[in-house]
């Protein structure tokens, strides 16, 4: 049966461990110049409804390094944008390519694709989740701290798609996540409930300084996600106390590290000083999109 990766909880704890171990191996092989063309002859279609830098580059380069090919498709240039049904696009595309990665406004678009596609479908970011980002973040935390289960992770800012996936990931990793958001910008309640019901340790707070107390990792993201632009003025006001700056970082563990999925808005959710400082892991995190997604592709596609 084909496997999809639409939510971070589409994989088990054991599968996550396997993907992270494979990613570490692929990273070593790449750095040592050892070829790893496990997906020769395969094609990944990448459909983008929204902009992307890292997801686009890392999937395309990753597929090339695995010996396969990646096909960039701007949704605006597809018949889908003129009203062709998702189920028809999904079935036709399944006859040409080996897997599909989609970045869509609505999570339900990706679910609909997966329902009708006969090949694996990967969520490259939706309004609800960013599971590929979490693979890279988990790899980055594991590389830096060695083990995950005893980490205290703090999220500061908008309870958005990346935050939702971070919350769900508590079920697979054992770290606990404390979230600080303004009222009305909390993560999806259903995801918080689901994570808790499955044993995840999730705490929701208001004040950033409470959330980061003793934290090993501080994670943040834009205040204005793609699709939220109409709320820009309001959001700039609501989030102004939610900047990850040096005084906030000082309240965390002295060994704390900072993650940001990027793109960053220096002076808004994170300061330039924190981005460029010694506690920032953002460039390793960005690089790890490549290794983690290659491991995912191998898991979904290797015969
Ligand atoms: N972090 C991330 O998904 O970046 P892009 O929007 O550039 O793909
Ligand atoms: N939360 C951001 C992440 C971008 C990678 C957005 O959805 O725009």
CSV table of C-alpha atoms and ligand atoms in Angstrom, one decimal:
chain,number,residue,atom,x,y,z
A,1,UNK,CA,0.0,0.0,0.0
A,2,UNK,CA,1.2,3.5,-0.8
A,3,UNK,CA,2.3,5.7,2.2
A,4,UNK,CA,1.6,9.4,2.5
A,5,UNK,CA,3.3,12.0,4.7
A,6,UNK,CA,0.6,14.6,5.3
A,7,UNK,CA,0.9,14.9,9.1
A,8,UNK,CA,4.0,14.3,11.3
A,9,UNK,CA,1.8,11.7,13.0
A,10,UNK,CA,1.6,9.7,9.7
A,11,UNK,CA,4.8,8.0,10.9
A,12,UNK,CA,5.4,6.0,14.1
A,13,UNK,CA,8.1,6.6,16.6
A,14,UNK,CA,10.1,3.8,15.1
A,15,UNK,CA,9.6,5.1,11.6
A,16,UNK,CA,10.8,8.6,12.7
A,17,UNK,CA,13.9,7.0,14.3
A,18,UNK,CA,14.5,5.2,11.1
A,19,UNK,CA,14.2,8.3,9.0
A,20,UNK,CA,16.5,10.3,11.3
A,21,UNK,CA,19.1,7.5,11.2
A,22,UNK,CA,18.8,7.3,7.4
A,23,UNK,CA,19.1,11.2,7.2
A,24,UNK,CA,22.3,11.1,9.3
A,25,UNK,CA,23.7,8.4,7.0
A,26,UNK,CA,22.8,10.2,3.8
A,27,UNK,CA,24.3,13.4,5.2
A,28,UNK,CA,27.6,11.6,5.9
A,29,UNK,CA,27.6,10.0,2.5
A,30,UNK,CA,27.0,13.3,0.7
A,31,UNK,CA,29.8,15.0,2.7
A,32,UNK,CA,32.1,12.0,1.8
A,33,UNK,CA,31.2,12.1,-1.8
A,34,UNK,CA,29.6,8.6,-1.7
A,35,UNK,CA,26.9,8.2,-4.3
A,36,UNK,CA,23.5,7.1,-3.0
A,37,UNK,CA,21.3,6.9,-6.1
A,38,UNK,CA,18.6,4.7,-4.6
A,39,UNK,CA,15.8,6.4,-6.6
A,40,UNK,CA,17.2,6.3,-10.1
A,41,UNK,CA,14.5,6.6,-12.7
A,42,UNK,CA,12.0,8.1,-10.3
A,43,UNK,CA,10.3,11.5,-10.6
A,44,UNK,CA,8.9,13.7,-7.8
A,45,UNK,CA,6.2,16.2,-8.9
A,46,UNK,CA,6.3,19.3,-6.7
A,47,UNK,CA,3.2,21.4,-6.8
A,48,UNK,CA,3.3,24.9,-5.3
A,49,UNK,CA,0.3,27.1,-4.6
A,50,UNK,CA,2.5,29.4,-2.5
A,51,UNK,CA,6.1,30.7,-2.6
A,52,UNK,CA,9.0,28.6,-1.4
A,53,UNK,CA,12.8,28.7,-1.2
A,54,UNK,CA,14.0,25.9,1.1
A,55,UNK,CA,11.2,23.4,0.3
A,56,UNK,CA,11.6,23.8,-3.4
A,57,UNK,CA,15.4,23.7,-3.4
A,58,UNK,CA,15.8,20.9,-0.9
A,59,UNK,CA,13.3,18.6,-2.6
A,60,UNK,CA,14.7,19.2,-6.1
A,61,UNK,CA,18.3,18.8,-5.1
A,62,UNK,CA,17.5,15.9,-2.8
A,63,UNK,CA,15.7,14.0,-5.6
A,64,UNK,CA,18.7,14.7,-8.0
A,65,UNK,CA,21.2,13.4,-5.4
A,66,UNK,CA,19.1,10.2,-5.0
A,67,UNK,CA,19.5,9.7,-8.8
A,68,UNK,CA,15.9,10.7,-9.6
A,69,UNK,CA,14.3,13.8,-11.1
A,70,UNK,CA,12.1,16.6,-9.6
A,71,UNK,CA,9.4,18.4,-11.6
A,72,UNK,CA,8.5,21.9,-10.4
A,73,UNK,CA,4.9,22.8,-11.0
A,74,UNK,CA,3.5,26.2,-10.2
A,75,UNK,CA,-0.2,25.5,-9.4
A,76,UNK,CA,-1.1,28.8,-11.2
A,77,UNK,CA,0.2,27.3,-14.4
A,78,UNK,CA,-1.8,24.1,-14.0
A,79,UNK,CA,-5.4,23.3,-15.1
A,80,UNK,CA,-6.2,23.0,-11.3
A,81,UNK,CA,-6.0,26.8,-11.1
A,82,UNK,CA,-8.7,27.0,-13.9
A,83,UNK,CA,-11.0,24.6,-12.0
A,84,UNK,CA,-9.9,21.1,-12.9
A,85,UNK,CA,-10.8,18.8,-10.1
A,86,UNK,CA,-8.1,17.7,-7.6
A,87,UNK,CA,-9.2,14.1,-8.0
A,88,UNK,CA,-8.7,14.2,-11.7
A,89,UNK,CA,-5.3,15.9,-11.4
A,90,UNK,CA,-4.2,13.4,-8.7
A,91,UNK,CA,-5.2,10.4,-10.8
A,92,UNK,CA,-3.6,11.7,-14.0
A,93,UNK,CA,-0.3,12.7,-12.3
A,94,UNK,CA,-0.1,9.3,-10.6
A,95,UNK,CA,0.3,7.8,-14.1
A,96,UNK,CA,3.4,9.9,-14.8
A,97,UNK,CA,5.4,10.3,-11.6
A,98,UNK,CA,6.5,8.3,-8.5
A,99,UNK,CA,5.4,10.7,-5.8
A,100,UNK,CA,3.9,14.2,-5.4
A,101,UNK,CA,4.9,16.9,-2.9
A,102,UNK,CA,2.3,19.7,-2.5
A,103,UNK,CA,2.4,23.1,-0.8
A,104,UNK,CA,-1.2,24.2,-0.6
A,105,UNK,CA,-3.3,26.8,1.2
A,106,UNK,CA,-5.8,24.3,2.5
A,107,UNK,CA,-4.8,21.1,4.2
A,108,UNK,CA,-7.9,19.5,2.7
A,109,UNK,CA,-6.5,20.0,-0.8
A,110,UNK,CA,-3.5,17.8,0.1
A,111,UNK,CA,-5.8,15.2,1.8
A,112,UNK,CA,-8.0,15.1,-1.4
A,113,UNK,CA,-4.9,14.6,-3.5
A,114,UNK,CA,-3.8,11.8,-1.3
A,115,UNK,CA,-7.2,10.1,-1.5
A,116,UNK,CA,-7.2,9.9,-5.2
A,117,UNK,CA,-3.4,9.5,-6.0
A,118,UNK,CA,-2.1,6.0,-6.3
A,119,UNK,CA,1.4,7.2,-5.3
A,120,UNK,CA,2.8,8.7,-2.1
A,121,UNK,CA,1.7,12.3,-1.4
A,122,UNK,CA,3.9,14.6,0.8
A,123,UNK,CA,2.7,17.7,2.6
A,124,UNK,CA,5.2,20.5,1.7
A,125,UNK,CA,3.2,22.9,4.0
A,126,UNK,CA,-0.5,23.6,4.5
A,127,UNK,CA,-2.4,26.0,6.7
A,128,UNK,CA,-2.4,23.3,9.4
A,129,UNK,CA,1.0,21.5,9.3
A,130,UNK,CA,4.6,21.5,8.1
A,131,UNK,CA,5.7,18.0,8.8
A,132,UNK,CA,8.8,18.1,6.6
A,133,UNK,CA,10.0,21.0,8.6
A,134,UNK,CA,9.7,19.0,11.8
A,135,UNK,CA,11.8,16.2,10.3
A,136,UNK,CA,14.6,18.7,9.8
A,137,UNK,CA,14.1,20.3,13.2
A,138,UNK,CA,14.2,16.9,15.0
A,139,UNK,CA,17.3,16.0,13.1
A,140,UNK,CA,18.9,19.3,14.1
A,141,UNK,CA,18.0,18.9,17.8
A,142,UNK,CA,19.2,15.3,17.8
A,143,UNK,CA,22.6,16.3,16.2
A,144,UNK,CA,23.1,19.1,18.7
A,145,UNK,CA,21.8,17.5,22.0
A,146,UNK,CA,22.2,13.8,21.3
A,147,UNK,CA,18.9,12.8,22.7
A,148,UNK,CA,15.5,14.3,22.4
A,149,UNK,CA,13.3,12.8,25.2
A,150,UNK,CA,14.6,15.1,28.0
A,151,UNK,CA,14.5,18.4,26.1
A,152,UNK,CA,12.3,21.3,27.0
A,153,UNK,CA,11.2,23.0,23.8
A,154,UNK,CA,9.6,26.5,23.9
A,155,UNK,CA,7.6,28.0,21.0
A,156,UNK,CA,7.2,31.8,21.0
A,157,UNK,CA,4.8,33.6,18.7
A,158,UNK,CA,1.9,32.5,16.4
A,159,UNK,CA,0.3,29.1,17.0
A,160,UNK,CA,0.6,28.3,13.3
A,161,UNK,CA,1.3,25.3,11.0
A,162,UNK,CA,4.8,24.8,12.2
A,163,UNK,CA,3.7,25.1,15.8
A,164,UNK,CA,0.9,22.5,15.2
A,165,UNK,CA,3.4,20.0,13.8
A,166,UNK,CA,5.8,20.7,16.7
A,167,UNK,CA,3.0,19.9,19.2
A,168,UNK,CA,2.1,16.7,17.4
A,169,UNK,CA,5.8,15.7,17.3
A,170,UNK,CA,5.9,15.5,21.1
A,171,UNK,CA,4.1,12.1,20.7
A,172,UNK,CA,7.1,10.7,18.7
A,173,UNK,CA,10.0,12.3,20.5
A,174,UNK,CA,9.2,12.6,24.1
A,175,UNK,CA,10.4,16.2,24.5
A,176,UNK,CA,7.9,18.6,26.1
A,177,UNK,CA,6.7,21.7,24.3
A,178,UNK,CA,5.6,24.9,26.0
A,179,UNK,CA,3.9,27.4,23.8
A,180,UNK,CA,3.5,31.1,24.4
A,181,UNK,CA,1.0,32.9,22.1
A,182,UNK,CA,-1.3,35.9,22.4
A,183,UNK,CA,-5.0,35.1,23.0
A,184,UNK,CA,-6.7,34.1,19.9
A,185,UNK,CA,-3.5,32.9,18.2
A,186,UNK,CA,-3.2,29.5,20.0
A,187,UNK,CA,-2.3,26.3,18.1
A,188,UNK,CA,-5.2,24.1,16.8
A,189,UNK,CA,-7.1,22.9,19.8
A,190,UNK,CA,-7.7,19.5,18.2
A,191,UNK,CA,-4.0,19.0,17.7
A,192,UNK,CA,-3.2,19.9,21.3
A,193,UNK,CA,-5.9,17.4,22.5
A,194,UNK,CA,-4.6,14.7,20.2
A,195,UNK,CA,-1.0,15.1,21.3
A,196,UNK,CA,-2.0,15.0,25.0
A,197,UNK,CA,-4.2,12.0,24.5
A,198,UNK,CA,-1.3,10.1,22.9
A,199,UNK,CA,1.1,11.0,25.7
A,200,UNK,CA,2.6,14.2,24.4
A,201,UNK,CA,3.6,16.9,27.0
A,202,UNK,CA,2.2,20.2,25.8
A,203,UNK,CA,1.7,23.4,27.9
A,204,UNK,CA,0.0,26.5,26.6
A,205,UNK,CA,0.9,29.8,28.1
A,206,UNK,CA,0.6,33.5,27.3
A,207,UNK,CA,4.0,35.1,28.3
A,208,UNK,CA,7.1,34.3,26.3
A,209,UNK,CA,9.3,34.7,29.5
A,210,UNK,CA,7.3,32.0,31.2
A,211,UNK,CA,7.5,29.6,28.2
A,212,UNK,CA,11.3,29.9,27.8
A,213,UNK,CA,12.2,29.4,31.4
A,214,UNK,CA,14.9,26.7,31.5
A,215,UNK,CA,14.2,25.9,27.8
A,216,UNK,CA,16.8,23.9,25.9
A,217,UNK,CA,15.4,25.0,22.5
A,218,UNK,CA,13.4,28.1,21.6
A,219,UNK,CA,11.5,27.9,18.3
A,220,UNK,CA,9.8,30.8,16.5
A,221,UNK,CA,8.3,31.6,13.1
A,222,UNK,CA,6.8,34.5,11.2
A,223,UNK,CA,3.9,36.4,12.7
A,224,UNK,CA,2.3,36.6,9.3
A,225,UNK,CA,2.2,33.2,7.5
A,226,UNK,CA,1.4,32.9,3.8
A,227,UNK,CA,-2.4,33.5,3.6
A,228,UNK,CA,-2.5,35.8,6.6
A,229,UNK,CA,-1.4,39.0,4.7
A,230,UNK,CA,-4.8,40.7,5.1
A,231,UNK,CA,-4.3,40.6,8.9
A,232,UNK,CA,-0.9,42.1,8.7
A,233,UNK,CA,-1.5,45.4,10.6
A,234,UNK,CA,-3.5,43.7,13.4
A,235,UNK,CA,-0.9,41.0,13.8
A,236,UNK,CA,2.0,43.4,14.0
A,237,UNK,CA,0.3,44.9,17.0
A,238,UNK,CA,-0.8,41.7,18.7
A,239,UNK,CA,2.6,40.0,18.5
A,240,UNK,CA,4.9,42.9,19.4
A,241,UNK,CA,5.8,41.4,22.8
A,242,UNK,CA,6.7,38.1,21.2
A,243,UNK,CA,10.1,38.8,19.7
A,244,UNK,CA,12.9,36.3,20.4
A,245,UNK,CA,15.6,38.7,21.5
A,246,UNK,CA,18.7,38.5,23.7
A,247,UNK,CA,16.9,39.3,27.0
A,248,UNK,CA,14.4,36.6,26.3
A,249,UNK,CA,17.1,34.1,25.4
A,250,UNK,CA,18.9,34.8,28.7
A,251,UNK,CA,15.9,33.4,30.5
A,252,UNK,CA,16.3,30.0,28.9
A,253,UNK,CA,19.0,27.5,29.7
A,254,UNK,CA,22.5,29.0,29.2
A,255,UNK,CA,23.1,26.2,26.6
A,256,UNK,CA,19.8,26.9,24.8
A,257,UNK,CA,19.6,26.9,21.0
A,258,UNK,CA,17.3,28.8,18.7
A,259,UNK,CA,15.4,27.3,15.7
A,260,UNK,CA,13.5,29.2,13.0
A,261,UNK,CA,12.2,27.5,9.9
A,262,UNK,CA,12.8,30.6,7.8
A,263,UNK,CA,12.1,32.9,6.1
A,264,UNK,CA,12.8,35.2,9.1
A,265,UNK,CA,11.7,38.8,9.6
A,266,UNK,CA,14.5,40.3,11.7
A,267,UNK,CA,13.2,42.8,14.2
A,268,UNK,CA,9.8,41.1,14.3
A,269,UNK,CA,9.7,37.5,15.6
A,270,UNK,CA,13.5,37.3,16.0
A,271,UNK,CA,16.3,39.9,16.3
A,272,UNK,CA,19.3,40.0,14.0
A,273,UNK,CA,21.5,39.5,17.1
A,274,UNK,CA,19.8,36.2,17.9
A,275,UNK,CA,19.7,35.0,14.3
A,276,UNK,CA,23.4,35.7,13.9
A,277,UNK,CA,24.4,34.7,17.5
A,278,UNK,CA,26.2,31.6,18.7
A,279,UNK,CA,23.0,30.0,20.0
A,280,UNK,CA,21.3,30.0,16.6
A,281,UNK,CA,21.1,26.7,14.7
A,282,UNK,CA,19.0,28.1,11.9
A,283,UNK,CA,21.5,27.3,9.1
A,284,UNK,CA,22.0,23.7,10.2
A,285,UNK,CA,18.2,23.5,10.4
A,286,UNK,CA,17.9,24.8,6.8
A,287,UNK,CA,20.5,22.4,5.6
A,288,UNK,CA,18.8,19.5,7.3
A,289,UNK,CA,15.7,19.9,5.2
A,290,UNK,CA,17.7,18.3,2.5
A,291,UNK,CA,19.0,15.3,4.4
A,292,UNK,CA,15.7,14.7,6.3
A,293,UNK,CA,13.6,14.8,3.1
A,294,UNK,CA,16.0,12.6,1.2
A,295,UNK,CA,15.5,10.0,4.0
A,296,UNK,CA,11.8,10.5,3.8
A,297,UNK,CA,11.8,10.0,0.0
A,298,UNK,CA,13.9,6.8,0.3
A,299,UNK,CA,11.5,5.5,2.9
A,300,UNK,CA,8.4,6.2,0.8
A,301,UNK,CA,9.9,5.1,-2.6
A,302,UNK,CA,12.7,2.6,-2.3
A,303,UNK,CA,11.5,-0.7,-3.7
B,1,LIG,N1,10.9,26.6,5.9
B,1,LIG,C1,10.4,26.6,4.7
B,1,LIG,O1,9.5,25.8,4.4
B,1,LIG,O2,10.9,27.5,3.8
B,1,LIG,P1,10.3,27.9,2.3
B,1,LIG,O3,9.0,28.5,2.5
B,1,LIG,O4,11.4,28.8,1.8
B,1,LIG,O5,10.2,26.6,1.6
B,2,LIG,N1,4.4,29.6,8.9
B,2,LIG,C1,5.0,30.0,7.7
B,2,LIG,C2,6.0,29.0,7.4
B,2,LIG,C3,6.8,29.2,6.1
B,2,LIG,C4,7.8,28.2,5.8
B,2,LIG,C5,4.0,30.1,6.6
B,2,LIG,O1,3.0,29.3,6.6
B,2,LIG,O2,4.1,31.0,5.8
